[in-house]
PDB file of C-alpha atoms in Angstrom:
ATOM      1  CA  MET K 330     -11.215 -95.053  43.213  1.00 48.00           C
ATOM      2  CA  THR K 331      -9.686 -91.916  42.581  1.00 48.00           C
ATOM      3  CA  ALA K 332      -7.544 -91.819  39.528  1.00 49.00           C
ATOM      4  CA  ALA K 333      -3.929 -90.872  40.165  1.00 49.00           C
ATOM      5  CA  ARG K 334      -3.174 -87.332  39.644  1.00 53.00           C
ATOM      6  CA  GLY K 335      -0.579 -86.744  36.665  1.00 52.00           C
ATOM      7  CA  ARG K 336       2.190 -84.309  36.792  1.00 50.00           C
ATOM      8  CA  THR K 337       1.339 -81.011  35.779  1.00 54.00           C
ATOM      9  CA  GLY K 338       3.262 -78.201  34.396  1.00 53.00           C
ATOM     10  CA  ARG K 339       6.118 -78.345  31.610  1.00 59.00           C
ATOM     11  CA  PRO K 340       7.981 -81.458  31.032  1.00 62.00           C
ATOM     12  CA  PRO K 341      11.388 -81.718  32.433  1.00 70.00           C
ATOM     13  CA  LEU K 342      14.028 -80.751  29.738  1.00 72.00           C
ATOM     14  CA  THR K 343      16.200 -83.398  28.068  1.00 86.00           C
ATOM     15  CA  GLU K 344      19.994 -83.188  28.529  1.00 83.00           C
ATOM     16  CA  GLU K 345      20.235 -82.155  24.799  1.00 86.00           C
ATOM     17  CA  ARG K 346      17.928 -79.511  25.172  1.00 87.00           C
ATOM     18  CA  LYS K 347      19.781 -78.383  28.462  1.00 89.00           C
ATOM     19  CA  ALA K 348      22.893 -78.258  26.354  1.00 89.00           C
ATOM     20  CA  GLU K 349      21.320 -76.218  23.620  1.00 91.00           C
ATOM     21  CA  VAL K 350      20.129 -73.721  26.364  1.00 93.00           C
ATOM     22  CA  ARG K 351      23.539 -73.230  27.626  1.00 93.00           C
ATOM     23  CA  LEU K 352      24.955 -72.625  24.542  1.00 92.00           C
ATOM     24  CA  GLU K 353      22.167 -69.962  23.554  1.00 94.00           C
ATOM     25  CA  ILE K 354      22.868 -68.214  27.023  1.00 96.00           C
ATOM     26  CA  ALA K 355      26.468 -68.366  26.243  1.00 94.00           C
ATOM     27  CA  ARG K 356      26.217 -66.752  22.725  1.00 92.00           C
ATOM     28  CA  ALA K 357      24.044 -63.726  24.021  1.00 95.00           C
ATOM     29  CA  ALA K 358      26.287 -63.015  26.890  1.00 96.00           C
ATOM     30  CA  VAL K 359      29.407 -63.001  24.600  1.00 93.00           C
ATOM     31  CA  GLY K 360      27.283 -60.882  22.184  1.00 93.00           C
ATOM     32  CA  LEU K 361      26.486 -58.512  25.052  1.00 95.00           C
ATOM     33  CA  PHE K 362      30.113 -58.508  26.396  1.00 95.00           C
ATOM     34  CA  ILE K 363      31.433 -57.325  23.177  1.00 91.00           C
ATOM     35  CA  ALA K 364      28.717 -54.825  22.702  1.00 92.00           C
ATOM     36  CA  GLN K 365      28.668 -53.213  26.173  1.00 94.00           C
ATOM     37  CA  GLY K 366      31.448 -54.746  28.307  1.00 93.00           C
ATOM     38  CA  VAL K 367      31.243 -57.180  30.999  1.00 95.00           C
ATOM     39  CA  ALA K 368      30.401 -54.643  33.760  1.00 95.00           C
ATOM     40  CA  ALA K 369      27.496 -53.117  32.137  1.00 96.00           C
ATOM     41  CA  THR K 370      25.852 -56.331  31.468  1.00 97.00           C
ATOM     42  CA  THR K 371      23.652 -57.872  33.910  1.00 96.00           C
ATOM     43  CA  GLY K 372      22.015 -61.730  34.364  1.00 96.00           C
ATOM     44  CA  GLU K 373      18.524 -60.075  33.395  1.00 96.00           C
ATOM     45  CA  GLN K 374      19.855 -58.583  30.069  1.00 97.00           C
ATOM     46  CA  ILE K 375      21.402 -62.079  29.076  1.00 97.00           C
ATOM     47  CA  GLY K 376      18.031 -63.912  29.937  1.00 97.00           C
ATOM     48  CA  GLN K 377      16.166 -61.365  27.866  1.00 96.00           C
ATOM     49  CA  ALA K 378      18.415 -61.993  24.721  1.00 96.00           C
ATOM     50  CA  VAL K 379      17.646 -65.668  25.100  1.00 95.00           C
ATOM     51  CA  GLY K 380      14.065 -65.593  25.985  1.00 95.00           C
ATOM     52  CA  VAL K 381      14.503 -66.708  29.594  1.00 94.00           C
ATOM     53  CA  SER K 382      14.465 -65.311  33.269  1.00 95.00           C
ATOM     54  CA  ALA K 383      17.790 -64.172  35.018  1.00 95.00           C
ATOM     55  CA  ARG K 384      17.017 -67.132  37.886  1.00 95.00           C
ATOM     56  CA  THR K 385      17.292 -69.789  34.526  1.00 95.00           C
ATOM     57  CA  VAL K 386      20.633 -68.024  34.001  1.00 97.00           C
ATOM     58  CA  TRP K 387      21.821 -68.400  37.150  1.00 96.00           C
ATOM     59  CA  ARG K 388      20.531 -72.111  37.487  1.00 95.00           C
ATOM     60  CA  TYR K 389      23.042 -72.970  34.584  1.00 96.00           C
ATOM     61  CA  PHE K 390      25.981 -70.468  35.436  1.00 97.00           C
ATOM     62  CA  PRO K 391      27.036 -69.131  38.752  1.00 96.00           C
ATOM     63  CA  THR K 392      28.652 -65.967  37.174  1.00 96.00           C
ATOM     64  CA  LYS K 393      27.808 -63.999  34.256  1.00 96.00           C
ATOM     65  CA  GLU K 394      31.420 -64.374  33.168  1.00 96.00           C
ATOM     66  CA  SER K 395      30.883 -68.165  33.573  1.00 96.00           C
ATOM     67  CA  CYS K 396      28.368 -68.107  30.780  1.00 96.00           C
ATOM     68  CA  VAL K 397      30.664 -68.202  28.331  1.00 94.00           C
ATOM     69  CA  ARG K 398      32.300 -71.428  29.489  1.00 93.00           C
ATOM     70  CA  PRO K 399      30.285 -73.590  27.096  1.00 91.00           C
ATOM     71  CA  LEU K 400      31.869 -71.595  23.698  1.00 89.00           C
ATOM     72  CA  PHE K 401      35.128 -72.399  25.281  1.00 87.00           C
ATOM     73  CA  SER K 402      34.489 -76.002  26.265  1.00 86.00           C
ATOM     74  CA  THR K 403      32.879 -76.921  22.790  1.00 84.00           C
ATOM     75  CA  GLY K 404      36.365 -76.343  20.691  1.00 80.00           C
ATOM     76  CA  ILE K 405      38.188 -78.342  23.730  1.00 82.00           C
ATOM     77  CA  ASP K 406      35.861 -81.145  23.352  1.00 84.00           C
ATOM     78  CA  THR K 407      36.170 -80.942  19.630  1.00 86.00           C
ATOM     79  CA  VAL K 408      40.026 -81.494  20.114  1.00 87.00           C
ATOM     80  CA  ALA K 409      39.565 -84.441  22.380  1.00 88.00           C
ATOM     81  CA  ALA K 410      37.706 -86.024  19.857  1.00 88.00           C
ATOM     82  CA  ALA K 411      39.961 -85.355  16.968  1.00 89.00           C
ATOM     83  CA  LEU K 412      42.832 -86.921  19.312  1.00 90.00           C
ATOM     84  CA  ARG K 413      40.532 -89.990  20.126  1.00 87.00           C
ATOM     85  CA  GLN K 414      40.452 -90.462  16.203  1.00 86.00           C
ATOM     86  CA  TRP K 415      43.970 -89.946  15.295  1.00 88.00           C
ATOM     87  CA  ARG K 416      45.327 -93.012  13.550  1.00 85.00           C
ATOM     88  CA  PRO K 417      48.593 -94.340  14.820  1.00 81.00           C
ATOM     89  CA  GLY K 418      51.034 -93.851  11.832  1.00 82.00           C
ATOM     90  CA  ARG K 419      49.095 -90.899  10.526  1.00 85.00           C
ATOM     91  CA  PRO K 420      50.145 -86.895  10.617  1.00 85.00           C
ATOM     92  CA  LEU K 421      48.744 -85.173  13.471  1.00 85.00           C
ATOM     93  CA  GLN K 422      47.535 -82.599  11.128  1.00 83.00           C
ATOM     94  CA  GLU K 423      45.300 -85.182   9.319  1.00 84.00           C
ATOM     95  CA  ALA K 424      43.450 -85.782  12.905  1.00 85.00           C
ATOM     96  CA  PHE K 425      42.451 -82.035  12.667  1.00 85.00           C
ATOM     97  CA  ASP K 426      41.516 -81.549   9.058  1.00 78.00           C
ATOM     98  CA  HIS K 427      38.115 -81.896   9.616  1.00 75.00           C
ATOM     99  CA  VAL K 428      38.051 -79.482  13.086  1.00 72.00           C
ATOM    100  CA  TRP K 429      39.112 -76.401  10.666  1.00 63.00           C
ATOM    101  CA  THR K 430      36.499 -77.024   7.892  1.00 59.00           C
ATOM    102  CA  ALA K 431      33.698 -77.319  10.497  1.00 52.00           C
ATOM    103  CA  ASP K 432      34.600 -74.198  12.406  1.00 50.00           C
ATOM    104  CA  ALA K 433      35.077 -76.184  15.625  1.00 48.00           C
ATOM    105  CA  GLY K 434      31.636 -76.840  15.948  1.00 48.00           C
ATOM    106  CA  LEU K 435      31.051 -72.789  16.536  1.00 47.00           C
ATOM    107  CA  PRO K 436      29.808 -71.465  13.214  1.00 46.00           C
ATOM    108  CA  GLY K 437      29.504 -67.815  12.987  1.00 49.00           C
ATOM    109  CA  LEU K 438      31.241 -67.335  16.204  1.00 57.00           C
ATOM    110  CA  ASP K 439      34.160 -64.917  16.166  1.00 63.00           C
ATOM    111  CA  ILE K 440      36.390 -66.732  18.806  1.00 76.00           C
ATOM    112  CA  GLY K 441      39.019 -63.979  18.419  1.00 81.00           C
ATOM    113  CA  ALA K 442      36.585 -61.214  19.763  1.00 84.00           C
ATOM    114  CA  LEU K 443      35.759 -63.502  22.935  1.00 87.00           C
ATOM    115  CA  VAL K 444      39.356 -64.381  23.741  1.00 90.00           C
ATOM    116  CA  ARG K 445      40.434 -60.817  23.510  1.00 90.00           C
ATOM    117  CA  LEU K 446      37.892 -60.148  26.271  1.00 91.00           C
ATOM    118  CA  THR K 447      39.842 -62.088  28.675  1.00 93.00           C
ATOM    119  CA  ARG K 448      43.250 -60.032  28.402  1.00 91.00           C
ATOM    120  CA  THR K 449      41.118 -57.226  30.130  1.00 92.00           C
ATOM    121  CA  GLU K 450      38.542 -59.256  32.064  1.00 94.00           C
ATOM    122  CA  PRO K 451      40.262 -61.178  35.027  1.00 95.00           C
ATOM    123  CA  ALA K 452      36.975 -63.404  35.598  1.00 95.00           C
ATOM    124  CA  LEU K 453      36.878 -64.142  32.028  1.00 95.00           C
ATOM    125  CA  ARG K 454      40.377 -65.028  31.816  1.00 96.00           C
ATOM    126  CA  ALA K 455      40.014 -67.440  34.917  1.00 96.00           C
ATOM    127  CA  VAL K 456      37.594 -69.261  32.878  1.00 95.00           C
ATOM    128  CA  TRP K 457      39.504 -69.609  29.801  1.00 94.00           C
ATOM    129  CA  LEU K 458      42.367 -71.019  31.729  1.00 95.00           C
ATOM    130  CA  GLN K 459      40.315 -73.358  33.816  1.00 94.00           C
ATOM    131  CA  THR K 460      38.895 -74.798  30.556  1.00 92.00           C
ATOM    132  CA  HIS K 461      42.202 -75.400  29.326  1.00 92.00           C
ATOM    133  CA  ASP K 462      43.514 -76.790  32.719  1.00 93.00           C
ATOM    134  CA  GLU K 463      40.465 -79.223  32.890  1.00 91.00           C
ATOM    135  CA  ALA K 464      41.169 -80.211  29.193  1.00 91.00           C
ATOM    136  CA  GLU K 465      44.310 -81.847  29.777  1.00 93.00           C
ATOM    137  CA  PRO K 466      43.197 -85.133  31.297  1.00 93.00           C
ATOM    138  CA  ALA K 467      40.943 -85.653  28.574  1.00 91.00           C
ATOM    139  CA  PHE K 468      43.797 -85.294  25.984  1.00 93.00           C
ATOM    140  CA  ALA K 469      46.263 -87.102  28.007  1.00 94.00           C
ATOM    141  CA  SER K 470      43.675 -90.002  28.019  1.00 92.00           C
ATOM    142  CA  ALA K 471      43.051 -89.763  24.139  1.00 90.00           C
ATOM    143  CA  LEU K 472      46.808 -89.870  23.781  1.00 91.00           C
ATOM    144  CA  ALA K 473      47.349 -92.883  25.945  1.00 92.00           C
ATOM    145  CA  GLU K 474      44.623 -94.760  24.190  1.00 89.00           C
ATOM    146  CA  ARG K 475      46.263 -94.207  21.117  1.00 87.00           C
ATOM    147  CA  ALA K 476      49.819 -95.096  22.176  1.00 87.00           C
ATOM    148  CA  GLY K 477      48.483 -98.308  24.063  1.00 90.00           C
ATOM    149  CA  LEU K 478      49.879 -96.845  27.154  1.00 92.00           C
ATOM    150  CA  PRO K 479      48.648 -97.349  30.820  1.00 91.00           C
ATOM    151  CA  ALA K 480      46.441 -94.067  32.192  1.00 81.00           C
ATOM    152  CA  ASP K 481      49.203 -93.657  35.105  1.00 88.00           C
ATOM    153  CA  ASP K 482      52.243 -93.462  32.268  1.00 95.00           C
ATOM    154  CA  VAL K 483      53.836 -89.648  32.492  1.00 96.00           C
ATOM    155  CA  ARG K 484      54.159 -89.445  28.577  1.00 93.00           C
ATOM    156  CA  PRO K 485      50.697 -88.868  27.537  1.00 93.00           C
ATOM    157  CA  ALA K 486      50.405 -86.412  30.346  1.00 94.00           C
ATOM    158  CA  LEU K 487      53.255 -84.402  28.897  1.00 93.00           C
ATOM    159  CA  TRP K 488      52.007 -84.741  25.318  1.00 92.00           C
ATOM    160  CA  ALA K 489      48.845 -83.367  26.440  1.00 94.00           C
ATOM    161  CA  ALA K 490      50.404 -80.415  28.246  1.00 95.00           C
ATOM    162  CA  MET K 491      52.292 -79.574  25.225  1.00 93.00           C
ATOM    163  CA  LEU K 492      49.363 -79.729  23.076  1.00 93.00           C
ATOM    164  CA  ASN K 493      47.166 -77.722  25.336  1.00 94.00           C
ATOM    165  CA  ALA K 494      49.775 -74.797  25.563  1.00 94.00           C
ATOM    166  CA  ALA K 495      50.307 -75.063  21.772  1.00 93.00           C
ATOM    167  CA  LEU K 496      46.431 -74.709  21.104  1.00 91.00           C
ATOM    168  CA  ARG K 497      46.177 -71.868  23.495  1.00 93.00           C
ATOM    169  CA  ALA K 498      49.137 -69.954  22.472  1.00 93.00           C
ATOM    170  CA  ALA K 499      47.994 -69.792  19.312  1.00 91.00           C
ATOM    171  CA  VAL K 500      44.145 -68.829  19.407  1.00 89.00           C
ATOM    172  CA  GLU K 501      45.585 -65.937  21.793  1.00 92.00           C
ATOM    173  CA  HIS K 502      48.075 -64.873  19.263  1.00 91.00           C
ATOM    174  CA  HIS K 503      45.133 -65.053  16.529  1.00 87.00           C
ATOM    175  CA  ALA K 504      43.098 -63.334  18.975  1.00 87.00           C
ATOM    176  CA  TYR K 505      45.268 -60.422  20.062  1.00 86.00           C
ATOM    177  CA  ARG K 506      46.793 -59.517  16.670  1.00 80.00           C
ATOM    178  CA  THR K 507      43.351 -59.597  14.787  1.00 60.00           C
ATOM    179  CA  THR K 508      41.651 -56.674  16.266  1.00 56.00           C
ATOM    180  CA  GLU K 509      39.880 -55.452  13.494  1.00 53.00           C
ATOM    181  CA  PRO K 510      36.934 -57.621  12.119  1.00 53.00           C
ATOM    182  CA  ALA K 511      36.460 -55.498   8.924  1.00 52.00           C
ATOM    183  CA  ALA K 512      37.993 -58.372   7.100  1.00 60.00           C
ATOM    184  CA  GLY K 513      34.818 -60.645   8.115  1.00 67.00           C
ATOM    185  CA  PRO K 514      34.164 -63.853   9.960  1.00 66.00           C
ATOM    186  CA  GLU K 515      35.231 -65.969   7.028  1.00 71.00           C
ATOM    187  CA  ALA K 516      38.763 -64.333   7.083  1.00 75.00           C
ATOM    188  CA  ALA K 517      39.011 -64.475  10.781  1.00 74.00           C
ATOM    189  CA  ARG K 518      38.290 -68.172  10.612  1.00 74.00           C
ATOM    190  CA  ALA K 519      40.624 -69.129   8.007  1.00 78.00           C
ATOM    191  CA  ASP K 520      43.442 -67.040  10.126  1.00 81.00           C
ATOM    192  CA  LEU K 521      42.540 -68.960  13.124  1.00 81.00           C
ATOM    193  CA  ALA K 522      42.825 -72.271  11.155  1.00 81.00           C
ATOM    194  CA  ALA K 523      45.974 -71.046   9.904  1.00 85.00           C
ATOM    195  CA  THR K 524      47.514 -70.295  13.202  1.00 87.00           C
ATOM    196  CA  LEU K 525      46.388 -73.385  14.813  1.00 86.00           C
ATOM    197  CA  ARG K 526      47.990 -75.573  11.910  1.00 87.00           C
ATOM    198  CA  THR K 527      51.136 -73.635  12.745  1.00 89.00           C
ATOM    199  CA  ALA K 528      50.893 -74.714  16.264  1.00 89.00           C
ATOM    200  CA  LEU K 529      50.229 -78.321  15.513  1.00 88.00           C
ATOM    201  CA  ALA K 530      53.326 -78.610  12.884  1.00 87.00           C
ATOM    202  CA  VAL K 531      55.513 -77.036  15.712  1.00 87.00           C
ATOM    203  CA  THR K 532      54.419 -79.521  18.319  1.00 85.00           C
ATOM    204  CA  ALA K 533      53.888 -82.685  16.268  1.00 82.00           C
ATOM    205  CA  ALA K 534      57.499 -84.036  16.748  1.00 73.00           C
ATOM    206  CA  GLY K 535      56.870 -84.528  20.252  1.00 67.00           C
ATOM    207  CA  LEU K 536      53.400 -86.021  19.740  1.00 64.00           C
ATOM    208  CA  THR K 537      54.313 -89.008  17.508  1.00 58.00           C
TER     209      THR K 537
END
């Protein structure tokens, strides 16, 4: 009897490793976009920066501009998680204190430089806006759960839209006026955190 032949080649990647690869590709793409512009950046260059083939890049992302999506969505996911942990009767600011100190899960990234690119690159702008658009249901679900409201109640959807717009406006405000990175990444992150706190303070009354 012939023994069953096992599978050859590398084992399939776990979902966790796939997420890591997506984030590595995203960081590499942003670095190239900032250094040489979006138009001059190719999928081959992005792959080389990560140590993978261009084919692998396209397996994860349909376009080079969409490579930045994990960097946008990571921040959105962090906000949704903070909302789910926001305890009734506690200030909204309190729910996000750990987010500012943890740099929204993106240590070392100048989110302002990335968002500034969306101002002149329509394809990147589309990814930025789509990410926020898709975030609202997650925000609404977390807010509905906190308030003990059914999923089809309009109020959580309105609260989510308010919060989403405020956070996007705050990040863009920070990015568009922080055009000189000379102050360093720590100063940039501190400015972003302060701007986001202001956005939360402005919207908190409508989210209680």
